[in-house]
Each structure stands twice: as C-alpha cells, then as structure tokens.
mmCIF file of C-alpha atoms and ligand atoms in Angstrom:
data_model
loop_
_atom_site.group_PDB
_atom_site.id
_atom_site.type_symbol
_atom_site.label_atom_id
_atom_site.label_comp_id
_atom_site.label_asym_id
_atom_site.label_seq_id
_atom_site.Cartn_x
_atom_site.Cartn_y
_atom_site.Cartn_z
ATOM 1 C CA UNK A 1 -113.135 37.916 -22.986
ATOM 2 C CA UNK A 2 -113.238 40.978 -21.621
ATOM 3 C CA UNK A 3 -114.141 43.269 -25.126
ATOM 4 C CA UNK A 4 -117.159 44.706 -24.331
ATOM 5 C CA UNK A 5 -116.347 46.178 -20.596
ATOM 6 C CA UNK A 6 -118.144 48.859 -19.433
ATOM 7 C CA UNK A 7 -116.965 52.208 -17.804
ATOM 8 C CA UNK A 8 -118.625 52.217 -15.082
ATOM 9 C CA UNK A 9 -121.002 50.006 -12.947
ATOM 10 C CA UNK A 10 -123.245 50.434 -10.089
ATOM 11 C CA UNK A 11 -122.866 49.101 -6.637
ATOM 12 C CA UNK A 12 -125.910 48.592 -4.379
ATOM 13 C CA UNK A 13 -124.768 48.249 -0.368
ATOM 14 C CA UNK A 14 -126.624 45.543 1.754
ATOM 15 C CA UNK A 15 -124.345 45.478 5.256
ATOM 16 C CA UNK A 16 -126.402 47.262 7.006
ATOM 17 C CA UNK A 17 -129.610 44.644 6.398
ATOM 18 C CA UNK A 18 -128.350 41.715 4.798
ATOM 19 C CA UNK A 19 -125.161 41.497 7.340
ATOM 20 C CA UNK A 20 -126.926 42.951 10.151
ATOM 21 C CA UNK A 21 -129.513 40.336 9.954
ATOM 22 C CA UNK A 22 -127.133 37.953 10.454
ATOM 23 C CA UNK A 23 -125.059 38.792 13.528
ATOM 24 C CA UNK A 24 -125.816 37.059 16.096
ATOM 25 C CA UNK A 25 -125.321 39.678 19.085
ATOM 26 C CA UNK A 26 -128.309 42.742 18.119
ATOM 27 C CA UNK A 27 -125.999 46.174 17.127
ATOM 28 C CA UNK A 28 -127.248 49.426 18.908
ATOM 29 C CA UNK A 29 -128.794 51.670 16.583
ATOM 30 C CA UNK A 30 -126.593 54.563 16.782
ATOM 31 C CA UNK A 31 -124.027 52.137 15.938
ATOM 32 C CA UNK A 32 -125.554 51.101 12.666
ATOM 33 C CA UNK A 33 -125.741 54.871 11.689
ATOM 34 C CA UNK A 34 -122.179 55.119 12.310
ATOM 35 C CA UNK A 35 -121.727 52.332 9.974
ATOM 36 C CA UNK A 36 -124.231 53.502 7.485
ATOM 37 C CA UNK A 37 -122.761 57.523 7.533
ATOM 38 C CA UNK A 38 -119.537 55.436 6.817
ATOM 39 C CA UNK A 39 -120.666 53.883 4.128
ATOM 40 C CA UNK A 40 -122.522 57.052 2.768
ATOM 41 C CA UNK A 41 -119.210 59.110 2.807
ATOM 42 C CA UNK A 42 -117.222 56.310 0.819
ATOM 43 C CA UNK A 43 -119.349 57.296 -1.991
ATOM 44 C CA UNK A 44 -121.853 54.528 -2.112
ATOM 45 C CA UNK A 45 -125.071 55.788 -3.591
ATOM 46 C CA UNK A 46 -127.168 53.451 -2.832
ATOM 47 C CA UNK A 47 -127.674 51.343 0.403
ATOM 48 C CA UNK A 48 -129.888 48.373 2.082
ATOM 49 C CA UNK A 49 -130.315 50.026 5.355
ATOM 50 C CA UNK A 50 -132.889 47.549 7.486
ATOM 51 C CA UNK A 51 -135.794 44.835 6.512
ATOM 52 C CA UNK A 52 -139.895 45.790 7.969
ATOM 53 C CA UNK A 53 -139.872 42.018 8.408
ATOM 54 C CA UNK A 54 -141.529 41.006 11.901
ATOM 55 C CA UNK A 55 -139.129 41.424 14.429
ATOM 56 C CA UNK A 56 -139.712 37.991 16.271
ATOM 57 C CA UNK A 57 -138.430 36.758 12.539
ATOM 58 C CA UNK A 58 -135.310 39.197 12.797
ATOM 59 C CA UNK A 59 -135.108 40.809 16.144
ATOM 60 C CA UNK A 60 -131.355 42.162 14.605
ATOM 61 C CA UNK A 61 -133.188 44.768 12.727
ATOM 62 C CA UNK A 62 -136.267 45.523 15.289
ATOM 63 C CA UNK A 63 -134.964 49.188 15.369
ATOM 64 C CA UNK A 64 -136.042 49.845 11.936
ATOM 65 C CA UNK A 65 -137.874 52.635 12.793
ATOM 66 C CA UNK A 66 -135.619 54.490 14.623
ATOM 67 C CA UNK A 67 -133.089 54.202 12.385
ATOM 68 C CA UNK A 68 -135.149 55.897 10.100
ATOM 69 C CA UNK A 69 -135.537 58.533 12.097
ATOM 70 C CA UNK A 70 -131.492 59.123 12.639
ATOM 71 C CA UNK A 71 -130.558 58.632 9.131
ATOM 72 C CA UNK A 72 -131.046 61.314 6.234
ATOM 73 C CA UNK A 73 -132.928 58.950 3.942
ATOM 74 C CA UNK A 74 -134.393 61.749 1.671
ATOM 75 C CA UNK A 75 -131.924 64.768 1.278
ATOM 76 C CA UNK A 76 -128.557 63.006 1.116
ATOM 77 C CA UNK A 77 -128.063 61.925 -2.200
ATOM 78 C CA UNK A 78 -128.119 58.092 -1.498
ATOM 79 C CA UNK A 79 -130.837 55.945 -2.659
ATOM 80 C CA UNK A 80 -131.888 54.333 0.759
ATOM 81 C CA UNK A 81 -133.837 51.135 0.540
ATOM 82 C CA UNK A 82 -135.356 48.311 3.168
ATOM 83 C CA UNK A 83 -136.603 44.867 2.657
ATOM 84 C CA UNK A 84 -140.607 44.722 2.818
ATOM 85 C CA UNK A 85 -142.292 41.059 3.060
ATOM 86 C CA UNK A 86 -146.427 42.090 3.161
ATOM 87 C CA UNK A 87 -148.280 44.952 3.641
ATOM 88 C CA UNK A 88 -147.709 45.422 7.298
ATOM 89 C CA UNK A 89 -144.063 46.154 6.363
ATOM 90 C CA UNK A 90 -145.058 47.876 3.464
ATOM 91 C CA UNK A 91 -147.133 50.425 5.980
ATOM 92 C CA UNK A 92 -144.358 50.412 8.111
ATOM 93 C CA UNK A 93 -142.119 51.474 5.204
ATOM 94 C CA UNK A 94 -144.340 54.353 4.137
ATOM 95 C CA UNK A 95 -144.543 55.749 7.799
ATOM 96 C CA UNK A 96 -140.979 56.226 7.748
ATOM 97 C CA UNK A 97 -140.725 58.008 3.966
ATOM 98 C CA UNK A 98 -138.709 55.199 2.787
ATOM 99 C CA UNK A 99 -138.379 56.219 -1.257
ATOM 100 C CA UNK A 100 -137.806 52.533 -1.929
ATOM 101 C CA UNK A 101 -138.626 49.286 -1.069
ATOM 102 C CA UNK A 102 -137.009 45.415 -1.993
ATOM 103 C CA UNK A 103 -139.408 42.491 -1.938
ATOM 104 C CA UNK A 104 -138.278 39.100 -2.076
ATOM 105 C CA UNK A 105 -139.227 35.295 -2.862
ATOM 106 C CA UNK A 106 -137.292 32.236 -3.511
ATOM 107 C CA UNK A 107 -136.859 30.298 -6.524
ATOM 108 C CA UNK A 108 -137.123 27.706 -4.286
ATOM 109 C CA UNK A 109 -140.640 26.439 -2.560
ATOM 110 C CA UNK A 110 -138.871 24.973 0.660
ATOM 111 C CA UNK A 111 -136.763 28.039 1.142
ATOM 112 C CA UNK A 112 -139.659 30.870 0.432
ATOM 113 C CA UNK A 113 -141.665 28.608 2.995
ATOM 114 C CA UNK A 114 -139.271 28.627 5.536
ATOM 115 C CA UNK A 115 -137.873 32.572 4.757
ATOM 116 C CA UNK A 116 -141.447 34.132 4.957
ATOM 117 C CA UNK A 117 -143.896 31.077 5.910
ATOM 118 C CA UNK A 118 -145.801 31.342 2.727
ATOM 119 C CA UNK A 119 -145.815 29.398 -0.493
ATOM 120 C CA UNK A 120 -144.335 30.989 -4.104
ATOM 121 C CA UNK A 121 -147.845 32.010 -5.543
ATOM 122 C CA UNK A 122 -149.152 33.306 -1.917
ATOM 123 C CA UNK A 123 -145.988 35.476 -1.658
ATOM 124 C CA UNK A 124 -146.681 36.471 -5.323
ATOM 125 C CA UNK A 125 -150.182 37.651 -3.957
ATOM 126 C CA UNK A 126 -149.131 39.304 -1.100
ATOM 127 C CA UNK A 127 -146.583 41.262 -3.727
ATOM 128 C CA UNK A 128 -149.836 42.702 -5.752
ATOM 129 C CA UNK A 129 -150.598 44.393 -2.564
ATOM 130 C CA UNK A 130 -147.261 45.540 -1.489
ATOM 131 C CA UNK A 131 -146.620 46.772 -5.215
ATOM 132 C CA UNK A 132 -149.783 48.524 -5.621
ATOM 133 C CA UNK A 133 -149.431 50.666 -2.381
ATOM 134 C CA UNK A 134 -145.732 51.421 -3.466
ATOM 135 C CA UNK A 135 -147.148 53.012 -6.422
ATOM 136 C CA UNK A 136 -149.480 54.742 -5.013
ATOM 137 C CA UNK A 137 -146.964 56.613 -2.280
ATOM 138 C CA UNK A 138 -144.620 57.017 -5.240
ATOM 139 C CA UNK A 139 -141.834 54.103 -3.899
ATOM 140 C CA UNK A 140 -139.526 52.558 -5.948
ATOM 141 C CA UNK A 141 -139.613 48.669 -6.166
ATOM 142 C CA UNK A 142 -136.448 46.471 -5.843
ATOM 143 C CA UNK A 143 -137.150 42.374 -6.207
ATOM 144 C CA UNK A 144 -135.022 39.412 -5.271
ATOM 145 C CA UNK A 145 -134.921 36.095 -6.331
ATOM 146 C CA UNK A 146 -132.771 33.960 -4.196
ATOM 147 C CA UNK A 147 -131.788 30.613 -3.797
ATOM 148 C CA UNK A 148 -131.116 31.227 -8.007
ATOM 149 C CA UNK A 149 -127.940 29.167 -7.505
ATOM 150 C CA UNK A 150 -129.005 26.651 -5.634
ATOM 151 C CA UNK A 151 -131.255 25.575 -2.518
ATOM 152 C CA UNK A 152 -129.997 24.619 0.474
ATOM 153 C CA UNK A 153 -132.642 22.017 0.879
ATOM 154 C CA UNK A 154 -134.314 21.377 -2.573
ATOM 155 C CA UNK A 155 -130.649 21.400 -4.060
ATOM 156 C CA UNK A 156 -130.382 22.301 -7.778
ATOM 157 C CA UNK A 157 -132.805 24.819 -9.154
ATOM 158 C CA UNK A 158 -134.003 25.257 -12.285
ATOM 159 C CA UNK A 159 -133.233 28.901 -13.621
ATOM 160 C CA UNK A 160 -136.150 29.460 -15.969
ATOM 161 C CA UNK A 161 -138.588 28.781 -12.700
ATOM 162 C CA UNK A 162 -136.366 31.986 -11.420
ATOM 163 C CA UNK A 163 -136.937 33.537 -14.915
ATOM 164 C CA UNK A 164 -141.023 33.103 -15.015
ATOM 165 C CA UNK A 165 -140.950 35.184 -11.095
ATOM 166 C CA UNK A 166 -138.561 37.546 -12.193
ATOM 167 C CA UNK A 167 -141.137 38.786 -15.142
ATOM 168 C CA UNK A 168 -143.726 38.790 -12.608
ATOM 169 C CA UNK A 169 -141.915 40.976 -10.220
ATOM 170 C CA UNK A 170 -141.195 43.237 -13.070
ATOM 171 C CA UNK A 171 -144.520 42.729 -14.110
ATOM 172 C CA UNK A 172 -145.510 43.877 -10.469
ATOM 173 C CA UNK A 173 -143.136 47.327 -11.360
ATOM 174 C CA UNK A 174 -139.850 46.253 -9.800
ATOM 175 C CA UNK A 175 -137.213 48.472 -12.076
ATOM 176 C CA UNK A 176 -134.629 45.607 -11.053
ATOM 177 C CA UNK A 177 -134.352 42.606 -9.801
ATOM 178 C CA UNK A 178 -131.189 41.071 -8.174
ATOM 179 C CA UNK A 179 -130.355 37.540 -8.467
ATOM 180 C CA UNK A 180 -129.363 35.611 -5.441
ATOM 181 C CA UNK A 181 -126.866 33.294 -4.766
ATOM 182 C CA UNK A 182 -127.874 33.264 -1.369
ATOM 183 C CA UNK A 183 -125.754 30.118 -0.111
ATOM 184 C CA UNK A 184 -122.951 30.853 -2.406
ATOM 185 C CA UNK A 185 -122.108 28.130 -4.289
ATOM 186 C CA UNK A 186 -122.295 29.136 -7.783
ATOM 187 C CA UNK A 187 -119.377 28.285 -10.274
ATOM 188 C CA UNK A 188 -118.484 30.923 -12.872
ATOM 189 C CA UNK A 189 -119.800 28.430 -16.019
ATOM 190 C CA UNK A 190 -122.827 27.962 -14.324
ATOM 191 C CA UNK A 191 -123.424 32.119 -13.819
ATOM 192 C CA UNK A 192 -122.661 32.416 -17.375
ATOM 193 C CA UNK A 193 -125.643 30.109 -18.398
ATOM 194 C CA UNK A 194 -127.887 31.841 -15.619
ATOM 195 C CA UNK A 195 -126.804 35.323 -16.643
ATOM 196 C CA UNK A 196 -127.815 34.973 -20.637
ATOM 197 C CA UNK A 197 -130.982 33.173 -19.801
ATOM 198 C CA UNK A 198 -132.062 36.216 -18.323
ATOM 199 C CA UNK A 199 -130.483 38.824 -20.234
ATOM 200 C CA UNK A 200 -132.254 36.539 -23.309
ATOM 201 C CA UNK A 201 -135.742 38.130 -21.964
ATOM 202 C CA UNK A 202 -134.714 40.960 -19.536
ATOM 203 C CA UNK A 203 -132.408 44.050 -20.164
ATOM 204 C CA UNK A 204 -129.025 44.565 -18.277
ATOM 205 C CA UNK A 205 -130.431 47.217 -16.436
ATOM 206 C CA UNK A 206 -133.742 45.001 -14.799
ATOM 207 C CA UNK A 207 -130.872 42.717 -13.487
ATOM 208 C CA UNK A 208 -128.236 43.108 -10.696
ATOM 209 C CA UNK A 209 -125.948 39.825 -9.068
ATOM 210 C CA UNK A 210 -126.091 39.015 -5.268
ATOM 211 C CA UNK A 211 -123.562 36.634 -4.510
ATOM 212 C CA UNK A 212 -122.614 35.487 -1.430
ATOM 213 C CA UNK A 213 -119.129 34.491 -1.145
ATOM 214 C CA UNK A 214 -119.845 31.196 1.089
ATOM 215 C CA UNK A 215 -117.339 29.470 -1.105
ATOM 216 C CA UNK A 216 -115.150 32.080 -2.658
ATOM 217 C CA UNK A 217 -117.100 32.357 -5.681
ATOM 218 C CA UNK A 218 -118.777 35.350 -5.743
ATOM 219 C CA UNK A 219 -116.030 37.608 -6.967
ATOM 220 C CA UNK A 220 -115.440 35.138 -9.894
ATOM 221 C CA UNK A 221 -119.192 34.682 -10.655
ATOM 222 C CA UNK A 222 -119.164 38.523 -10.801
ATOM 223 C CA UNK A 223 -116.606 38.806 -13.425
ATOM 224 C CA UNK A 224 -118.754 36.924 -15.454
ATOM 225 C CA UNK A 225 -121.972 38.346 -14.883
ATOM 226 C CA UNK A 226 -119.861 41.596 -15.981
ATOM 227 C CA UNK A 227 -118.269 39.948 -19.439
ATOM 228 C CA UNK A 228 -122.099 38.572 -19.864
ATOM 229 C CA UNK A 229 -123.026 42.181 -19.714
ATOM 230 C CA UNK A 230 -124.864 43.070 -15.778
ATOM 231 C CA UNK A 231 -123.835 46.335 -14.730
ATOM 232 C CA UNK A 232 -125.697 46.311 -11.412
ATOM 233 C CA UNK A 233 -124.138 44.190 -7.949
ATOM 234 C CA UNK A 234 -124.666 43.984 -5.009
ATOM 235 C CA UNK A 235 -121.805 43.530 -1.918
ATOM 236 C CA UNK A 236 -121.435 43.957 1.788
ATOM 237 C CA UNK A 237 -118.476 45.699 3.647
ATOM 238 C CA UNK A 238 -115.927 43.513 4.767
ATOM 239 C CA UNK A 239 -118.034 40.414 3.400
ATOM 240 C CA UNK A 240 -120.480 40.743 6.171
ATOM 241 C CA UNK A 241 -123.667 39.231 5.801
ATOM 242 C CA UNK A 242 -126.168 36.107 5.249
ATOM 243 C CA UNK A 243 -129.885 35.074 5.652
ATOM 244 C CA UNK A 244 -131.398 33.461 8.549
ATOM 245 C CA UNK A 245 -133.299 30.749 6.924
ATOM 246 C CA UNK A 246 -130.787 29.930 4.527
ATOM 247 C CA UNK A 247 -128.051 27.599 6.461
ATOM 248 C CA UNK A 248 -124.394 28.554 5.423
ATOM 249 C CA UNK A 249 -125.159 31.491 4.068
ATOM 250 C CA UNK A 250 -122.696 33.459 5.409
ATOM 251 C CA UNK A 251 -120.718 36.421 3.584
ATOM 252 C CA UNK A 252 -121.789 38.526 1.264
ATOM 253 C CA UNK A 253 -119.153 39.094 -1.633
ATOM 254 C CA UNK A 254 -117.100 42.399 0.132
ATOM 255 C CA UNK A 255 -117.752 45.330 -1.246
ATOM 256 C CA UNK A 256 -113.860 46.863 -0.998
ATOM 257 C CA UNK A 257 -113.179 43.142 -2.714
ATOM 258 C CA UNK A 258 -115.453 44.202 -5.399
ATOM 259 C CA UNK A 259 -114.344 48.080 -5.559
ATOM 260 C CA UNK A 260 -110.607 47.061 -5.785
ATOM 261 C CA UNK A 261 -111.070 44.960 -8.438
ATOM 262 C CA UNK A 262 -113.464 46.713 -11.014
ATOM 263 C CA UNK A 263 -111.168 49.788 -10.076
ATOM 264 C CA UNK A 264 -108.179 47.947 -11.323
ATOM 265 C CA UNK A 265 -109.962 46.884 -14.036
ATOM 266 C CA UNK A 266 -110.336 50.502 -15.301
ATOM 267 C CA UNK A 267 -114.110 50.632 -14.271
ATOM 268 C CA UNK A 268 -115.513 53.627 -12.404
ATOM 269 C CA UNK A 269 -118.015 53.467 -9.488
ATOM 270 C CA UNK A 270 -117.952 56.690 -8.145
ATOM 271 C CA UNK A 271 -116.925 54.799 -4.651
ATOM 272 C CA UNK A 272 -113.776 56.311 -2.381
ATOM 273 C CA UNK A 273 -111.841 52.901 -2.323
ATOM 274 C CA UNK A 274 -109.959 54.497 0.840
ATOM 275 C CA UNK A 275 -112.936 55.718 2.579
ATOM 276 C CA UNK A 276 -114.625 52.103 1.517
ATOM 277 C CA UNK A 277 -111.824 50.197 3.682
ATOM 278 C CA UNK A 278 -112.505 53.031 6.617
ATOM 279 C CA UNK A 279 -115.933 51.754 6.261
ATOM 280 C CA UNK A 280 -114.929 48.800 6.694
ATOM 281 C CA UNK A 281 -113.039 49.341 9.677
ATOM 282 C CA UNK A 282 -116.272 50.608 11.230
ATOM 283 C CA UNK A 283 -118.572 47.577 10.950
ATOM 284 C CA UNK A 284 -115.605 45.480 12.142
ATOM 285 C CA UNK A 285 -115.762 47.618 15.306
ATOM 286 C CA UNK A 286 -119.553 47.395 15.609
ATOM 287 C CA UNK A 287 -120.022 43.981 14.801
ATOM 288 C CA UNK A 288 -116.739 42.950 17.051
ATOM 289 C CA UNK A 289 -115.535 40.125 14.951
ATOM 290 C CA UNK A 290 -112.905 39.919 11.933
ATOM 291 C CA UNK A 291 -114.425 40.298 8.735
ATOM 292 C CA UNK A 292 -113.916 38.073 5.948
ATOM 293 C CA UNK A 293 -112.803 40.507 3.346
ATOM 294 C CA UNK A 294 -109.721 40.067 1.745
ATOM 295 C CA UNK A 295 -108.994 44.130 0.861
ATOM 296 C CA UNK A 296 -110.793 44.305 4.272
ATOM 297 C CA UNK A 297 -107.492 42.317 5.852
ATOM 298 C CA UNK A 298 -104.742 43.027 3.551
ATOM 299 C CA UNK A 299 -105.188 46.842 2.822
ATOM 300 C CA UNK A 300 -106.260 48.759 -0.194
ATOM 301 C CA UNK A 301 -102.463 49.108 -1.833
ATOM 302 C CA UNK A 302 -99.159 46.524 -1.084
ATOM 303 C CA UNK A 303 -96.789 48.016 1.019
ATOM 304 C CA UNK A 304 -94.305 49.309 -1.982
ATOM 305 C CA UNK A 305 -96.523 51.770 -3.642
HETATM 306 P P1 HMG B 401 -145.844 35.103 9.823
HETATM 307 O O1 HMG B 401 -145.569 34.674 11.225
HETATM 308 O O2 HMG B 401 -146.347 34.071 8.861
HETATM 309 O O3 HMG B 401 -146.753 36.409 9.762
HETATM 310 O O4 HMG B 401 -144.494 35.703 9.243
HETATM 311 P P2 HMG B 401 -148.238 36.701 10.084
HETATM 312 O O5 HMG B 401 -148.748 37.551 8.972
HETATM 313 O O6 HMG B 401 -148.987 35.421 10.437
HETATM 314 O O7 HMG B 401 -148.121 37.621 11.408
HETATM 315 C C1 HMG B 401 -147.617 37.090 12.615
HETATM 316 C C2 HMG B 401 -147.184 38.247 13.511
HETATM 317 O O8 HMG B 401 -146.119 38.979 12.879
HETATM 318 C C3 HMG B 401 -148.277 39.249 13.777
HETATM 319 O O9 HMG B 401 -148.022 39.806 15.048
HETATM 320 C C4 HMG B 401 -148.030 40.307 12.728
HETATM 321 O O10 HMG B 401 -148.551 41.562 13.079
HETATM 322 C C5 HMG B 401 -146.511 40.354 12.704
HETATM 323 P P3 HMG B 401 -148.735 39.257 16.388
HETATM 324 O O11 HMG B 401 -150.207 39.392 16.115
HETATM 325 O O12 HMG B 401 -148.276 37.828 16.519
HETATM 326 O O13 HMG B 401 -148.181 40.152 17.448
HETATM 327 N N1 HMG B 401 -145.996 40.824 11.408
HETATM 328 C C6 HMG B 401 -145.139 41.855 11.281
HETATM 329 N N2 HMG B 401 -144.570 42.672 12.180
HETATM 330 C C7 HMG B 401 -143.765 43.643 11.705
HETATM 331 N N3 HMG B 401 -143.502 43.824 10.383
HETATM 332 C C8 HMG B 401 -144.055 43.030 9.472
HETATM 333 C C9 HMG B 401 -144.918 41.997 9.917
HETATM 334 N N4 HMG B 401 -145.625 41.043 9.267
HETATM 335 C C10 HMG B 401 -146.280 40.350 10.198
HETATM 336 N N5 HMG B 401 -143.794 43.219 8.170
HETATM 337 C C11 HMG B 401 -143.247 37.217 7.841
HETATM 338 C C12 HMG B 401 -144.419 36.226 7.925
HETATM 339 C C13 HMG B 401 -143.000 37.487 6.373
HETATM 340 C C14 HMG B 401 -143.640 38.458 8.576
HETATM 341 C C15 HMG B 401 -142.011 36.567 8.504
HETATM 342 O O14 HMG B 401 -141.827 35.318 7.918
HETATM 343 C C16 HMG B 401 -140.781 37.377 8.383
HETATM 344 O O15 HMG B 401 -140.685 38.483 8.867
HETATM 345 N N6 HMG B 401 -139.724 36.810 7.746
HETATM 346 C C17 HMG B 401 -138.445 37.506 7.625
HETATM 347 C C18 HMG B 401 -137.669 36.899 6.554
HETATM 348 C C19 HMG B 401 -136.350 37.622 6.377
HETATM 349 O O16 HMG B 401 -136.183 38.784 6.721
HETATM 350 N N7 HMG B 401 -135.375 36.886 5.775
HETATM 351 C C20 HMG B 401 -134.115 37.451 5.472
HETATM 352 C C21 HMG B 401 -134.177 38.386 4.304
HETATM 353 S S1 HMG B 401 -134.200 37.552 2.722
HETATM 354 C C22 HMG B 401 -132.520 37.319 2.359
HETATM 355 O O17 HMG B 401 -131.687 37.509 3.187
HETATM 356 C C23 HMG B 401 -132.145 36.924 0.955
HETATM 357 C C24 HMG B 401 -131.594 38.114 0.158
HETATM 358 O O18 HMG B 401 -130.451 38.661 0.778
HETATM 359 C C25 HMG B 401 -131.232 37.666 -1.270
HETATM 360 C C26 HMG B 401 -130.314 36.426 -1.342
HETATM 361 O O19 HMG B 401 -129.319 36.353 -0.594
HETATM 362 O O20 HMG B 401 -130.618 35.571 -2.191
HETATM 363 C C27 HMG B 401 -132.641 39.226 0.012
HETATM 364 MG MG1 MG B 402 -128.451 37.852 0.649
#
C-alpha cells in the first residue's frame, strides 16, 4: 500500500449546501457569507455554496439568490458551484453568473424519486436540458451519483447501475462526477471494489469521493479511494452536513479531518490547515451546535508541539 501516492490532491467544499441543507433552524444569509469568506481564506479553491432546488423542497437554502449577490463568485479565485435539479434552477443559476453547476441523480430509483420526485431516466431527460443550456452560457458541469454505497430504502446497490449513469452524465459534459456515499455506510473493501470499477472505464480525474461519515467510515473509505488512485474529494467543515431525503445521512466526512490527515501524509492541498479549523469555528457559531469533527474538537496540533 501506499506506493503510488500522489503530491497533491484536490478538495471540493460542500458546507455551505450540503450542511446547510440540513440544519434544521434556516442560517441568515450574511451568516453563510461569513462562513463561506471563512472558508475562502483557508485556501479552499473550490466550494458548494447553495442548491436552485425549489425552496418548499429546501427552504434552508431559499436565499440562493442573495447570496449570490454578497459573495465574489467570479473574481476571487475560487471555483464557486450550486446544485441545479431542472431547468428552472438551471435559469436561476445563469441569472446569478454562477460559472458552474452540479446535477444530481441516485443510483437508486426509490431515493431519486423521493430526492427530486422524478424517476432515473426522467431525471436523465431533464439533464439534456440542463446540460445543453450550461453549454451554451459557458458553465461548467459537476454530476453526482449518490446512494453509490447503499440505499437507505432499496438497500444494496449494484455499482455498475452507478457506472452506466455516470457515462451518461459525462456523456451529458460533466468534467467530474463525485460518488456518493450519501448515508455513509461504506466499508473500505467495499470502496476498493467500487473505486476500480470505475476507474476500469473512467479516468481519475472524471471521479471525486463524497462520503458521509454517518458511521465513521468516510475517512477510511477515502484512504482507499486515494491508494486506488482518486485525487478529487469532497468534505464539509466540522463534518457538517446530510440530505433531506436520505434518512441518517448526517455528516459529511470533515474537511480539517481530511486536511490533517493527507497533510500528514506528505500530500499538498494548497489549504491553510489553521485557517481551516478557524473556519470551522465559524460554522459552529452559525449553525449553534457542536460539530462532529474530530480536528474540529481536538485542535489542529497536541498540546506538546
Ligand atoms: P416538483 O415538486 O416535482 O417540481 O419538485 P415541479 O417541477 O412539479 O414544480 C413544482 C413547484 O416547484 C413549481 O412552483 C415550480 O416552479 C417550483 P409552484 O408553481 O408550485 O409555485 N420549482 C422550482 N422553484 C425553484 N427552483 C427550482 C424549481 N423547480 C421547480 N429549481 C424538484 C422537483 C427537483 C424541484 C424538487 O424535488 C426539489 O427541489 N428537490 C430538492 C432535492 C434536494 O435538494 N436534495 C438534496 C440535495 S442532493 C444530496 O444532498 C446528495 C448529494 O450531497 C450527494 C450524496 O450525498 O450522495 C449531492
Ligand atoms: Mg451529500
């Protein structure tokens, strides 16, 4: 293990959308730009910042708009991105100059149904749309596959069902598309198997890991995806996060979690691990709960260095 490491790896933020869409009290806007400048000034280059999904689905991130307007999501050097589920959000999207976009869809049938209230192939269709306008105002395309890991209703999935939509969303012109664990109960074999299915017909690059750390996983399944050879993951500050319609979903693998440990590891991200944990600091005082993170709790160094 561990021979073919690389030096450095990219880290894609989703706190601001996918653990804002899961708090249960609605964050002011002009706190989520605190958070997201936060974020921003760790180092992180490239952040979720809010979903055009309808806001009776996700009143949490209603404000999408105006948070648009108070964050600098052309000139700043950070690759800004927001979940888009049709062409209304999609419009939405391009109103606001968002340079990219992430569409999703389940490997599962019961949880795409009960995520966006449509069926595989109709999302699928509704993604020709979606992609075609994107190309057409010059915005990148991010996909997701979730529920890669498992369903929480259907159970076990079968991977090469999540392999057939992830060539259609880079068929569609996603340049990536991030695997979900979205209930978090992958096991590090398991990720392994996933992983070089994928990479068998996809290139490192077109693939990036979301894990959420439901079970205290995700850092492990990570490691792995890394050995297997993904350079692309995504994390959460402090481990905040979930999805609505997936029950248990809660925490996203934590981003300083993630940091610490590819930093010890010798592996470069270009991320601030100091100004990370600040960061971190901040959502705990938006979101006014502890955060799950262990970095998050114990501190970036032990108290003898
Ligand atoms: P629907 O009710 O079937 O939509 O919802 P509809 O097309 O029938 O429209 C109904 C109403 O919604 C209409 O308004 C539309 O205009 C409006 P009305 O006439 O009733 O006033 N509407 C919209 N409004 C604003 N923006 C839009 C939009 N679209 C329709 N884009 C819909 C379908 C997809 C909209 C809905 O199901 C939805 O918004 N779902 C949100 C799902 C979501 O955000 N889930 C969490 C993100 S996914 C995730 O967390 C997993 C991930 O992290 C990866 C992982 O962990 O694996 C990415
Ligand atoms: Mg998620």
């Amino acid at each position: 293990m561990f021979e073919s490491l690389p030096d450095r790896v990219s880290v894609y933020e989703v706190s601001p959308r996918d653990g804002l869409q899961n708090e249960t009290a609605i964050v002011p806007t002009t706190k989520k730009q605190r958070l997201i400048e936060a974020l921003a000034a760790s180092g992180l280059t490239r952040i979720e910042l809010t979903s055009f999904v309808s806001p009776k689905w996700v009143p949490q991130l209603a404000d999408a708009e105006e948070l648009c307007t108070l964050v600098d999501i052309k000139g700043s050097g950070v690759a800004y991105s927001a979940l888009c589920p049709n062409i209304k959000g999609m419009e939405r999207a391009i109103a606001c100059g968002m340079p990219e976009i992430g569409i999703f869809i389940s490997a599962s049938e019961t949880h795409n149904k009960k995520n966006v209230n449509k069926t595989i192939d109709e999302t699928l269709a509704t993604f020709v749309e979606v992609c075609a306008a994107a190309k057409q105002a010059g915005i990148k395309v991010r996909g997701y596959v979730s529920t890669l890991w498992g369903c929480p209703f259907e159970g076990a999935i079968d991977p090469r069902r999540g392999l057939q939509i992830a060539h259609q969303l880079v068929e569609l012109g996603c340049y990536q598309v991030s695997l979900g664990d979205t209930i978090g109960v992958g096991t590090p074999l398991q990720t392994r198997d996933i992983v070089r299915l994928f990479l068998k017909e996809l290139r490192p690059e077109q693939i990036a890991l979301h894990m959420h750390d439901t079970r205290g996983t995700a850092l492990a399944n990570v490691i792995v995806g890394l050995e297997c050879g993904v350079r692309d993951f995504d994390a959460s500050i402090g481990g905040l996060g979930g999805c609505p319609y997936a029950p248990g979903a809660a925490g996203n693998l934590a981003t300083e979690d993630l940091v610490f440990t590819l930093h010890g590891m010798g592996i470069q991200t270009g991320i601030d691990l100091d100004r990370l944990w600040e960061a971190g600091r901040v959502a705990e005082s938006i979101v006014g709960r502890a955060l799950p993170g262990k970095v998050h709790k114990a501190g970036v160094r032990s108290l003898r260095s």
